[in-house]
Amino acid sequence: MNRIVRKEYFSPQVVEFVVEAPLIARSRKAGHFVMVKVGEKGERIPLTIAKSDTEKGTISLVIQNVGASSEKICNLQEGDYITDLVGPLGRATHIENFGTVICAGGGVGIAPMLPIIEAMKKAGNRVISVLAARTKDLVILEEQVAEYSDEVIVMTDDGSYGQKGLVTNGVESVINREKVDMCVTIGPAIMMKFVSLLTQKYNVPTMASLNTIMVDGTGMCGACRISVDGKTRFVCVDGPEFDAHKVDFDEMLMRLKAYN
Ligand code: FES
């Protein structure tokens, strides 16, 4: 059982939990995720590790309240325990000095993007972070992102903060003004699809961190399967990151809709 040592609301629907998990804090790398379950019969939910503190032995998980299971987790308080927390799972992000990297995060996808931004910066990249959300209140972790970014561009659908427009508008404005060597995108599947289509047009290699439904998180159930370059892949063990230009986003969106 893992104790929650801090709970903070980023917005009414988005909560950050700092949880005691010393072994995971020590071994996790950017891109890794954990499976979380609350209650003996609770549903297992994959959550990316946004931050970790090896000295305190804690990890930070950011969760959006979108349904019964996420609500159950969001209702936990400081001092409560998470019944099951398994990880780190998945493959770590491929980090190297690419040159100039755009990190395009949408909504709650900004949280799993944070460790990648940090790792890309530490590897010597020029990092331009494009953060997108529907409205000002949903732009999260801007300060922490800024700490490891050479530039932060904020886009909101309604123009209530930063520039008015979609994440793709922000990404395209950067590509049009300078050479970009790599793009990483995390957010809703539909957003990643359009970022991928855009970067494909400009021949910018792109990694997408996929957020499919997961059940076991260990490659056994097949719930997270997707098609990459015409081949079946499991997000939990082969991912969560893939070459975005090879991902069949339409199939992924169809499967997500079927689960809904
Ligand atoms: Fe079951 Fe990936 S979550 S195979």
PDB file of C-alpha atoms and ligand atoms in Angstrom:
ATOM      1  CA  MET A   1       0.000   0.000   0.000  1.00  0.00           C
ATOM      2  CA  ASN A   2       1.313   3.410  -0.922  1.00  0.00           C
ATOM      3  CA  ARG A   3       0.496   6.448   1.205  1.00  0.00           C
ATOM      4  CA  ILE A   4      -0.555   9.758  -0.341  1.00  0.00           C
ATOM      5  CA  VAL A   5       1.606  12.474   1.192  1.00  0.00           C
ATOM      6  CA  ARG A   6       0.266  15.443  -0.764  1.00  0.00           C
ATOM      7  CA  LYS A   7      -2.781  16.264  -2.849  1.00  0.00           C
ATOM      8  CA  GLU A   8      -3.068  19.372  -4.960  1.00  0.00           C
ATOM      9  CA  TYR A   9      -5.774  20.522  -7.335  1.00  0.00           C
ATOM     10  CA  PHE A  10      -4.470  21.928 -10.631  1.00  0.00           C
ATOM     11  CA  SER A  11      -8.083  22.584 -11.656  1.00  0.00           C
ATOM     12  CA  PRO A  12     -11.443  21.328 -10.331  1.00  0.00           C
ATOM     13  CA  GLN A  13     -11.030  18.161 -12.431  1.00  0.00           C
ATOM     14  CA  VAL A  14      -7.248  17.643 -12.408  1.00  0.00           C
ATOM     15  CA  VAL A  15      -5.461  16.471  -9.268  1.00  0.00           C
ATOM     16  CA  GLU A  16      -1.823  15.811  -8.472  1.00  0.00           C
ATOM     17  CA  PHE A  17      -0.992  13.164  -5.898  1.00  0.00           C
ATOM     18  CA  VAL A  18       2.453  12.800  -4.377  1.00  0.00           C
ATOM     19  CA  VAL A  19       2.681   9.170  -3.294  1.00  0.00           C
ATOM     20  CA  GLU A  20       5.247   7.209  -1.279  1.00  0.00           C
ATOM     21  CA  ALA A  21       6.879   4.704  -3.628  1.00  0.00           C
ATOM     22  CA  PRO A  22      10.642   4.706  -2.936  1.00  0.00           C
ATOM     23  CA  LEU A  23      11.607   1.819  -5.225  1.00  0.00           C
ATOM     24  CA  ILE A  24       9.699   3.266  -8.180  1.00  0.00           C
ATOM     25  CA  ALA A  25      11.073   6.757  -7.479  1.00  0.00           C
ATOM     26  CA  ARG A  26      14.591   5.346  -7.713  1.00  0.00           C
ATOM     27  CA  SER A  27      14.183   3.295 -10.875  1.00  0.00           C
ATOM     28  CA  ARG A  28      11.730   5.236 -13.030  1.00  0.00           C
ATOM     29  CA  LYS A  29      12.773   7.052 -16.179  1.00  0.00           C
ATOM     30  CA  ALA A  30      10.942   9.556 -18.397  1.00  0.00           C
ATOM     31  CA  GLY A  31       8.064   7.831 -20.177  1.00  0.00           C
ATOM     32  CA  HIS A  32       7.459   5.147 -17.549  1.00  0.00           C
ATOM     33  CA  PHE A  33       3.998   4.688 -16.085  1.00  0.00           C
ATOM     34  CA  VAL A  34       2.369   2.868 -13.168  1.00  0.00           C
ATOM     35  CA  MET A  35      -0.884   0.931 -12.833  1.00  0.00           C
ATOM     36  CA  VAL A  36      -3.016   2.156  -9.960  1.00  0.00           C
ATOM     37  CA  LYS A  37      -5.965   0.453  -8.288  1.00  0.00           C
ATOM     38  CA  VAL A  38      -8.131   1.773  -5.474  1.00  0.00           C
ATOM     39  CA  GLY A  39     -10.121  -0.790  -3.476  1.00  0.00           C
ATOM     40  CA  GLU A  40      -9.922  -4.567  -3.847  1.00  0.00           C
ATOM     41  CA  LYS A  41     -12.346  -4.586  -6.774  1.00  0.00           C
ATOM     42  CA  GLY A  42     -11.199  -1.289  -8.250  1.00  0.00           C
ATOM     43  CA  GLU A  43     -10.408  -0.846 -11.931  1.00  0.00           C
ATOM     44  CA  ARG A  44      -6.739  -0.609 -12.860  1.00  0.00           C
ATOM     45  CA  ILE A  45      -5.775   2.742 -14.346  1.00  0.00           C
ATOM     46  CA  PRO A  46      -2.462   3.580 -16.050  1.00  0.00           C
ATOM     47  CA  LEU A  47      -0.887   6.852 -14.911  1.00  0.00           C
ATOM     48  CA  THR A  48       2.383   8.306 -16.114  1.00  0.00           C
ATOM     49  CA  ILE A  49       4.875   9.394 -13.488  1.00  0.00           C
ATOM     50  CA  ALA A  50       5.112  13.163 -13.785  1.00  0.00           C
ATOM     51  CA  LYS A  51       7.944  13.659 -11.276  1.00  0.00           C
ATOM     52  CA  SER A  52       9.850  11.735  -8.655  1.00  0.00           C
ATOM     53  CA  ASP A  53      11.902  12.624  -5.614  1.00  0.00           C
ATOM     54  CA  THR A  54      14.500   9.971  -4.865  1.00  0.00           C
ATOM     55  CA  GLU A  55      15.444  11.507  -1.513  1.00  0.00           C
ATOM     56  CA  LYS A  56      11.882  11.584  -0.216  1.00  0.00           C
ATOM     57  CA  GLY A  57      11.029   8.357  -2.031  1.00  0.00           C
ATOM     58  CA  THR A  58       7.938   9.801  -3.684  1.00  0.00           C
ATOM     59  CA  ILE A  59       6.424   9.957  -7.152  1.00  0.00           C
ATOM     60  CA  SER A  60       3.885  12.439  -8.547  1.00  0.00           C
ATOM     61  CA  LEU A  61       0.843  11.271 -10.440  1.00  0.00           C
ATOM     62  CA  VAL A  62      -1.574  13.607 -12.201  1.00  0.00           C
ATOM     63  CA  ILE A  63      -5.090  12.389 -12.837  1.00  0.00           C
ATOM     64  CA  GLN A  64      -8.117  13.886 -14.519  1.00  0.00           C
ATOM     65  CA  ASN A  65     -11.521  13.070 -13.098  1.00  0.00           C
ATOM     66  CA  VAL A  66     -13.309  11.647 -16.135  1.00  0.00           C
ATOM     67  CA  GLY A  67     -15.225   8.618 -14.854  1.00  0.00           C
ATOM     68  CA  ALA A  68     -16.117   6.372 -11.928  1.00  0.00           C
ATOM     69  CA  SER A  69     -12.627   4.945 -11.378  1.00  0.00           C
ATOM     70  CA  SER A  70     -10.728   8.198 -11.750  1.00  0.00           C
ATOM     71  CA  GLU A  71     -13.273   9.844  -9.444  1.00  0.00           C
ATOM     72  CA  LYS A  72     -12.570   7.187  -6.815  1.00  0.00           C
ATOM     73  CA  ILE A  73      -8.872   8.042  -6.966  1.00  0.00           C
ATOM     74  CA  CYS A  74      -9.501  11.794  -7.042  1.00  0.00           C
ATOM     75  CA  ASN A  75     -11.597  11.496  -3.875  1.00  0.00           C
ATOM     76  CA  LEU A  76      -8.642  10.108  -1.901  1.00  0.00           C
ATOM     77  CA  GLN A  77      -7.081  12.478   0.629  1.00  0.00           C
ATOM     78  CA  GLU A  78      -3.628  13.067   2.088  1.00  0.00           C
ATOM     79  CA  GLY A  79      -2.840  10.181   4.442  1.00  0.00           C
ATOM     80  CA  ASP A  80      -5.015   7.705   2.486  1.00  0.00           C
ATOM     81  CA  TYR A  81      -3.462   4.687   0.811  1.00  0.00           C
ATOM     82  CA  ILE A  82      -3.558   3.502  -2.793  1.00  0.00           C
ATOM     83  CA  THR A  83      -4.433  -0.212  -2.677  1.00  0.00           C
ATOM     84  CA  ASP A  84      -2.169  -1.271  -5.538  1.00  0.00           C
ATOM     85  CA  LEU A  85       0.532   0.642  -7.337  1.00  0.00           C
ATOM     86  CA  VAL A  86       2.643  -1.330  -9.809  1.00  0.00           C
ATOM     87  CA  GLY A  87       5.546  -0.030 -11.815  1.00  0.00           C
ATOM     88  CA  PRO A  88       7.543   1.381 -13.367  1.00  0.00           C
ATOM     89  CA  LEU A  89       5.994  -0.095 -16.528  1.00  0.00           C
ATOM     90  CA  GLY A  90       6.495   0.501 -20.231  1.00  0.00           C
ATOM     91  CA  ARG A  91       9.632   1.492 -22.064  1.00  0.00           C
ATOM     92  CA  ALA A  92      11.480   4.648 -21.175  1.00  0.00           C
ATOM     93  CA  THR A  93      11.457   7.512 -23.678  1.00  0.00           C
ATOM     94  CA  HIS A  94      14.272   7.498 -26.217  1.00  0.00           C
ATOM     95  CA  ILE A  95      16.295  10.528 -25.144  1.00  0.00           C
ATOM     96  CA  GLU A  96      19.285  11.920 -27.029  1.00  0.00           C
ATOM     97  CA  ASN A  97      20.589  15.243 -28.246  1.00  0.00           C
ATOM     98  CA  PHE A  98      18.411  15.651 -31.342  1.00  0.00           C
ATOM     99  CA  GLY A  99      18.977  19.412 -31.610  1.00  0.00           C
ATOM    100  CA  THR A 100      15.723  21.369 -31.414  1.00  0.00           C
ATOM    101  CA  VAL A 101      12.785  19.479 -29.943  1.00  0.00           C
ATOM    102  CA  ILE A 102       9.157  20.576 -29.771  1.00  0.00           C
ATOM    103  CA  CYS A 103       7.240  19.054 -26.863  1.00  0.00           C
ATOM    104  CA  ALA A 104       3.536  19.408 -27.641  1.00  0.00           C
ATOM    105  CA  GLY A 105       1.298  18.571 -24.701  1.00  0.00           C
ATOM    106  CA  GLY A 106      -2.463  18.875 -24.497  1.00  0.00           C
ATOM    107  CA  GLY A 107      -4.600  19.067 -21.353  1.00  0.00           C
ATOM    108  CA  VAL A 108      -3.653  16.517 -18.734  1.00  0.00           C
ATOM    109  CA  GLY A 109      -1.044  15.186 -21.234  1.00  0.00           C
ATOM    110  CA  ILE A 110       1.189  18.032 -20.063  1.00  0.00           C
ATOM    111  CA  ALA A 111       1.910  16.019 -16.876  1.00  0.00           C
ATOM    112  CA  PRO A 112       3.503  12.989 -18.577  1.00  0.00           C
ATOM    113  CA  MET A 113       5.287  15.417 -20.893  1.00  0.00           C
ATOM    114  CA  LEU A 114       7.085  17.105 -17.991  1.00  0.00           C
ATOM    115  CA  PRO A 115       9.729  14.378 -17.349  1.00  0.00           C
ATOM    116  CA  ILE A 116      10.391  14.161 -21.089  1.00  0.00           C
ATOM    117  CA  ILE A 117      10.923  17.927 -21.295  1.00  0.00           C
ATOM    118  CA  GLU A 118      13.334  17.711 -18.374  1.00  0.00           C
ATOM    119  CA  ALA A 119      15.228  14.740 -19.858  1.00  0.00           C
ATOM    120  CA  MET A 120      15.413  16.335 -23.322  1.00  0.00           C
ATOM    121  CA  LYS A 121      16.796  19.534 -21.808  1.00  0.00           C
ATOM    122  CA  LYS A 122      19.351  17.659 -19.718  1.00  0.00           C
ATOM    123  CA  ALA A 123      20.468  15.810 -22.880  1.00  0.00           C
ATOM    124  CA  GLY A 124      21.397  19.184 -24.386  1.00  0.00           C
ATOM    125  CA  ASN A 125      18.416  19.847 -26.664  1.00  0.00           C
ATOM    126  CA  ARG A 126      16.881  23.229 -27.353  1.00  0.00           C
ATOM    127  CA  VAL A 127      13.394  22.537 -26.009  1.00  0.00           C
ATOM    128  CA  ILE A 128      10.322  24.450 -27.157  1.00  0.00           C
ATOM    129  CA  SER A 129       7.234  23.415 -25.223  1.00  0.00           C
ATOM    130  CA  VAL A 130       3.800  24.001 -26.702  1.00  0.00           C
ATOM    131  CA  LEU A 131       1.098  23.614 -24.067  1.00  0.00           C
ATOM    132  CA  ALA A 132      -2.511  23.502 -25.147  1.00  0.00           C
ATOM    133  CA  ALA A 133      -5.801  23.414 -23.296  1.00  0.00           C
ATOM    134  CA  ARG A 134      -9.438  24.321 -23.844  1.00  0.00           C
ATOM    135  CA  THR A 135      -9.240  27.234 -21.455  1.00  0.00           C
ATOM    136  CA  LYS A 136      -6.850  29.014 -19.030  1.00  0.00           C
ATOM    137  CA  ASP A 137      -7.811  26.950 -15.953  1.00  0.00           C
ATOM    138  CA  LEU A 138      -6.804  23.733 -17.713  1.00  0.00           C
ATOM    139  CA  VAL A 139      -3.235  24.823 -18.477  1.00  0.00           C
ATOM    140  CA  ILE A 140      -1.244  22.880 -15.887  1.00  0.00           C
ATOM    141  CA  LEU A 141       2.405  22.771 -14.732  1.00  0.00           C
ATOM    142  CA  GLU A 142       3.414  25.801 -16.810  1.00  0.00           C
ATOM    143  CA  GLU A 143       6.005  26.934 -14.270  1.00  0.00           C
ATOM    144  CA  GLN A 144       7.642  23.505 -14.011  1.00  0.00           C
ATOM    145  CA  VAL A 145       7.648  23.149 -17.808  1.00  0.00           C
ATOM    146  CA  ALA A 146       9.272  26.586 -18.145  1.00  0.00           C
ATOM    147  CA  GLU A 147      12.097  25.497 -15.838  1.00  0.00           C
ATOM    148  CA  TYR A 148      13.378  23.043 -18.472  1.00  0.00           C
ATOM    149  CA  SER A 149      12.232  24.784 -21.673  1.00  0.00           C
ATOM    150  CA  ASP A 150      14.000  27.382 -23.790  1.00  0.00           C
ATOM    151  CA  GLU A 151      10.574  28.703 -24.740  1.00  0.00           C
ATOM    152  CA  VAL A 152       6.998  27.963 -23.729  1.00  0.00           C
ATOM    153  CA  ILE A 153       4.091  28.665 -26.069  1.00  0.00           C
ATOM    154  CA  VAL A 154       0.626  28.404 -24.549  1.00  0.00           C
ATOM    155  CA  MET A 155      -2.403  27.871 -26.766  1.00  0.00           C
ATOM    156  CA  THR A 156      -5.999  27.939 -25.559  1.00  0.00           C
ATOM    157  CA  ASP A 157      -9.067  27.098 -27.634  1.00  0.00           C
ATOM    158  CA  ASP A 158     -10.957  30.106 -26.309  1.00  0.00           C
ATOM    159  CA  GLY A 159      -8.024  32.534 -26.200  1.00  0.00           C
ATOM    160  CA  SER A 160      -8.423  33.044 -22.434  1.00  0.00           C
ATOM    161  CA  TYR A 161      -4.651  32.618 -21.965  1.00  0.00           C
ATOM    162  CA  GLY A 162      -1.604  32.617 -24.244  1.00  0.00           C
ATOM    163  CA  GLN A 163      -2.523  32.561 -27.920  1.00  0.00           C
ATOM    164  CA  LYS A 164      -5.933  31.587 -29.252  1.00  0.00           C
ATOM    165  CA  GLY A 165      -5.758  28.403 -31.276  1.00  0.00           C
ATOM    166  CA  LEU A 166      -4.960  24.717 -31.262  1.00  0.00           C
ATOM    167  CA  VAL A 167      -1.721  22.961 -30.384  1.00  0.00           C
ATOM    168  CA  THR A 168      -1.101  22.464 -34.102  1.00  0.00           C
ATOM    169  CA  ASN A 169      -1.101  26.245 -34.635  1.00  0.00           C
ATOM    170  CA  GLY A 170       1.644  26.619 -32.038  1.00  0.00           C
ATOM    171  CA  VAL A 171       3.689  23.739 -33.455  1.00  0.00           C
ATOM    172  CA  GLU A 172       3.357  25.019 -37.022  1.00  0.00           C
ATOM    173  CA  SER A 173       4.463  28.530 -36.057  1.00  0.00           C
ATOM    174  CA  VAL A 174       7.707  27.094 -34.652  1.00  0.00           C
ATOM    175  CA  ILE A 175       8.333  24.829 -37.660  1.00  0.00           C
ATOM    176  CA  ASN A 176       7.800  27.806 -39.966  1.00  0.00           C
ATOM    177  CA  ARG A 177      10.391  29.922 -38.213  1.00  0.00           C
ATOM    178  CA  GLU A 178      13.196  27.465 -37.429  1.00  0.00           C
ATOM    179  CA  LYS A 179      14.551  23.988 -38.095  1.00  0.00           C
ATOM    180  CA  VAL A 180      12.976  21.428 -35.797  1.00  0.00           C
ATOM    181  CA  ASP A 181      14.659  18.030 -35.391  1.00  0.00           C
ATOM    182  CA  MET A 182      12.127  16.148 -33.289  1.00  0.00           C
ATOM    183  CA  CYS A 183       8.602  16.538 -31.958  1.00  0.00           C
ATOM    184  CA  VAL A 184       7.107  14.702 -28.996  1.00  0.00           C
ATOM    185  CA  THR A 185       3.372  14.828 -28.458  1.00  0.00           C
ATOM    186  CA  ILE A 186       1.148  13.705 -25.591  1.00  0.00           C
ATOM    187  CA  GLY A 187      -2.530  14.479 -25.209  1.00  0.00           C
ATOM    188  CA  PRO A 188      -5.933  13.342 -26.413  1.00  0.00           C
ATOM    189  CA  ALA A 189      -5.685  10.842 -29.302  1.00  0.00           C
ATOM    190  CA  ILE A 190      -7.347  13.227 -31.712  1.00  0.00           C
ATOM    191  CA  MET A 191      -4.827  15.940 -30.868  1.00  0.00           C
ATOM    192  CA  MET A 192      -1.879  13.590 -31.399  1.00  0.00           C
ATOM    193  CA  LYS A 193      -3.354  12.510 -34.725  1.00  0.00           C
ATOM    194  CA  PHE A 194      -3.403  16.081 -36.004  1.00  0.00           C
ATOM    195  CA  VAL A 195       0.057  16.917 -34.619  1.00  0.00           C
ATOM    196  CA  SER A 196       1.310  13.813 -36.407  1.00  0.00           C
ATOM    197  CA  LEU A 197      -0.341  14.776 -39.714  1.00  0.00           C
ATOM    198  CA  LEU A 198       1.185  18.238 -39.438  1.00  0.00           C
ATOM    199  CA  THR A 199       4.730  17.127 -38.672  1.00  0.00           C
ATOM    200  CA  GLN A 200       4.518  14.501 -41.401  1.00  0.00           C
ATOM    201  CA  LYS A 201       3.825  17.323 -43.853  1.00  0.00           C
ATOM    202  CA  TYR A 202       7.058  19.011 -42.737  1.00  0.00           C
ATOM    203  CA  ASN A 203       9.084  15.796 -42.360  1.00  0.00           C
ATOM    204  CA  VAL A 204       9.712  16.337 -38.655  1.00  0.00           C
ATOM    205  CA  PRO A 205      10.217  12.973 -36.868  1.00  0.00           C
ATOM    206  CA  THR A 206       7.567  12.650 -34.167  1.00  0.00           C
ATOM    207  CA  MET A 207       7.030  10.463 -31.122  1.00  0.00           C
ATOM    208  CA  ALA A 208       3.553  10.091 -29.640  1.00  0.00           C
ATOM    209  CA  SER A 209       2.944   8.736 -26.155  1.00  0.00           C
ATOM    210  CA  LEU A 210      -0.294   6.805 -26.447  1.00  0.00           C
ATOM    211  CA  ASN A 211      -2.979   6.643 -23.805  1.00  0.00           C
ATOM    212  CA  THR A 212      -5.096   3.637 -24.728  1.00  0.00           C
ATOM    213  CA  ILE A 213      -7.322   1.718 -22.341  1.00  0.00           C
ATOM    214  CA  MET A 214      -5.216  -0.711 -20.319  1.00  0.00           C
ATOM    215  CA  VAL A 215      -6.276  -3.616 -18.113  1.00  0.00           C
ATOM    216  CA  ASP A 216      -3.256  -5.578 -16.899  1.00  0.00           C
ATOM    217  CA  GLY A 217      -0.459  -3.353 -18.168  1.00  0.00           C
ATOM    218  CA  THR A 218       1.820  -6.314 -18.744  1.00  0.00           C
ATOM    219  CA  GLY A 219       1.055  -7.459 -22.291  1.00  0.00           C
ATOM    220  CA  MET A 220      -1.409 -10.215 -21.326  1.00  0.00           C
ATOM    221  CA  CYS A 221      -4.903  -8.900 -22.089  1.00  0.00           C
ATOM    222  CA  GLY A 222      -4.591  -7.134 -25.438  1.00  0.00           C
ATOM    223  CA  ALA A 223      -6.791  -4.203 -24.369  1.00  0.00           C
ATOM    224  CA  CYS A 224      -4.136  -1.684 -25.324  1.00  0.00           C
ATOM    225  CA  ARG A 225      -3.374  -3.036 -28.784  1.00  0.00           C
ATOM    226  CA  ILE A 226      -2.837  -0.664 -31.656  1.00  0.00           C
ATOM    227  CA  SER A 227      -1.469  -0.870 -35.189  1.00  0.00           C
ATOM    228  CA  VAL A 228       1.934   0.628 -35.927  1.00  0.00           C
ATOM    229  CA  ASP A 229       3.233   0.355 -39.462  1.00  0.00           C
ATOM    230  CA  GLY A 230       0.596  -2.313 -40.098  1.00  0.00           C
ATOM    231  CA  LYS A 231       1.733  -4.465 -37.166  1.00  0.00           C
ATOM    232  CA  THR A 232      -0.061  -5.076 -33.884  1.00  0.00           C
ATOM    233  CA  ARG A 233       1.678  -3.550 -30.899  1.00  0.00           C
ATOM    234  CA  PHE A 234       0.789  -3.365 -27.208  1.00  0.00           C
ATOM    235  CA  VAL A 235       1.063   0.105 -25.728  1.00  0.00           C
ATOM    236  CA  CYS A 236       1.834  -1.235 -22.242  1.00  0.00           C
ATOM    237  CA  VAL A 237       4.921  -3.243 -23.149  1.00  0.00           C
ATOM    238  CA  ASP A 238       5.989  -1.973 -26.587  1.00  0.00           C
ATOM    239  CA  GLY A 239       5.212   1.655 -25.754  1.00  0.00           C
ATOM    240  CA  PRO A 240       3.790   3.928 -24.592  1.00  0.00           C
ATOM    241  CA  GLU A 241       5.798   5.885 -27.191  1.00  0.00           C
ATOM    242  CA  PHE A 242       5.747   5.136 -30.891  1.00  0.00           C
ATOM    243  CA  ASP A 243       6.724   6.749 -34.157  1.00  0.00           C
ATOM    244  CA  ALA A 244       3.617   8.895 -34.557  1.00  0.00           C
ATOM    245  CA  HIS A 245       3.793   8.825 -38.346  1.00  0.00           C
ATOM    246  CA  LYS A 246       3.329   5.046 -38.304  1.00  0.00           C
ATOM    247  CA  VAL A 247       0.487   4.861 -35.764  1.00  0.00           C
ATOM    248  CA  ASP A 248      -2.996   4.112 -37.090  1.00  0.00           C
ATOM    249  CA  PHE A 249      -4.729   6.850 -35.085  1.00  0.00           C
ATOM    250  CA  ASP A 250      -8.109   6.264 -36.769  1.00  0.00           C
ATOM    251  CA  GLU A 251      -8.156   2.664 -35.554  1.00  0.00           C
ATOM    252  CA  MET A 252      -7.035   3.788 -32.090  1.00  0.00           C
ATOM    253  CA  LEU A 253      -9.815   6.391 -31.956  1.00  0.00           C
ATOM    254  CA  MET A 254     -12.368   3.794 -33.060  1.00  0.00           C
ATOM    255  CA  ARG A 255     -11.284   1.395 -30.328  1.00  0.00           C
ATOM    256  CA  LEU A 256     -11.391   4.137 -27.676  1.00  0.00           C
ATOM    257  CA  LYS A 257     -14.915   5.021 -28.822  1.00  0.00           C
ATOM    258  CA  ALA A 258     -15.963   1.371 -28.603  1.00  0.00           C
ATOM    259  CA  TYR A 259     -14.802   1.249 -24.968  1.00  0.00           C
ATOM    260  CA  ASN A 260     -16.736   4.424 -24.198  1.00  0.00           C
TER     261      ASN A 260
HETATM  262 FE1  FES B   1      -3.175  -5.610 -21.365  1.00  0.00          FE
HETATM  263 FE2  FES B   1      -1.517  -3.980 -22.596  1.00  0.00          FE
HETATM  264  S1  FES B   1      -2.895  -3.515 -21.010  1.00  0.00           S
HETATM  265  S2  FES B   1      -1.900  -6.046 -23.034  1.00  0.00           S
END
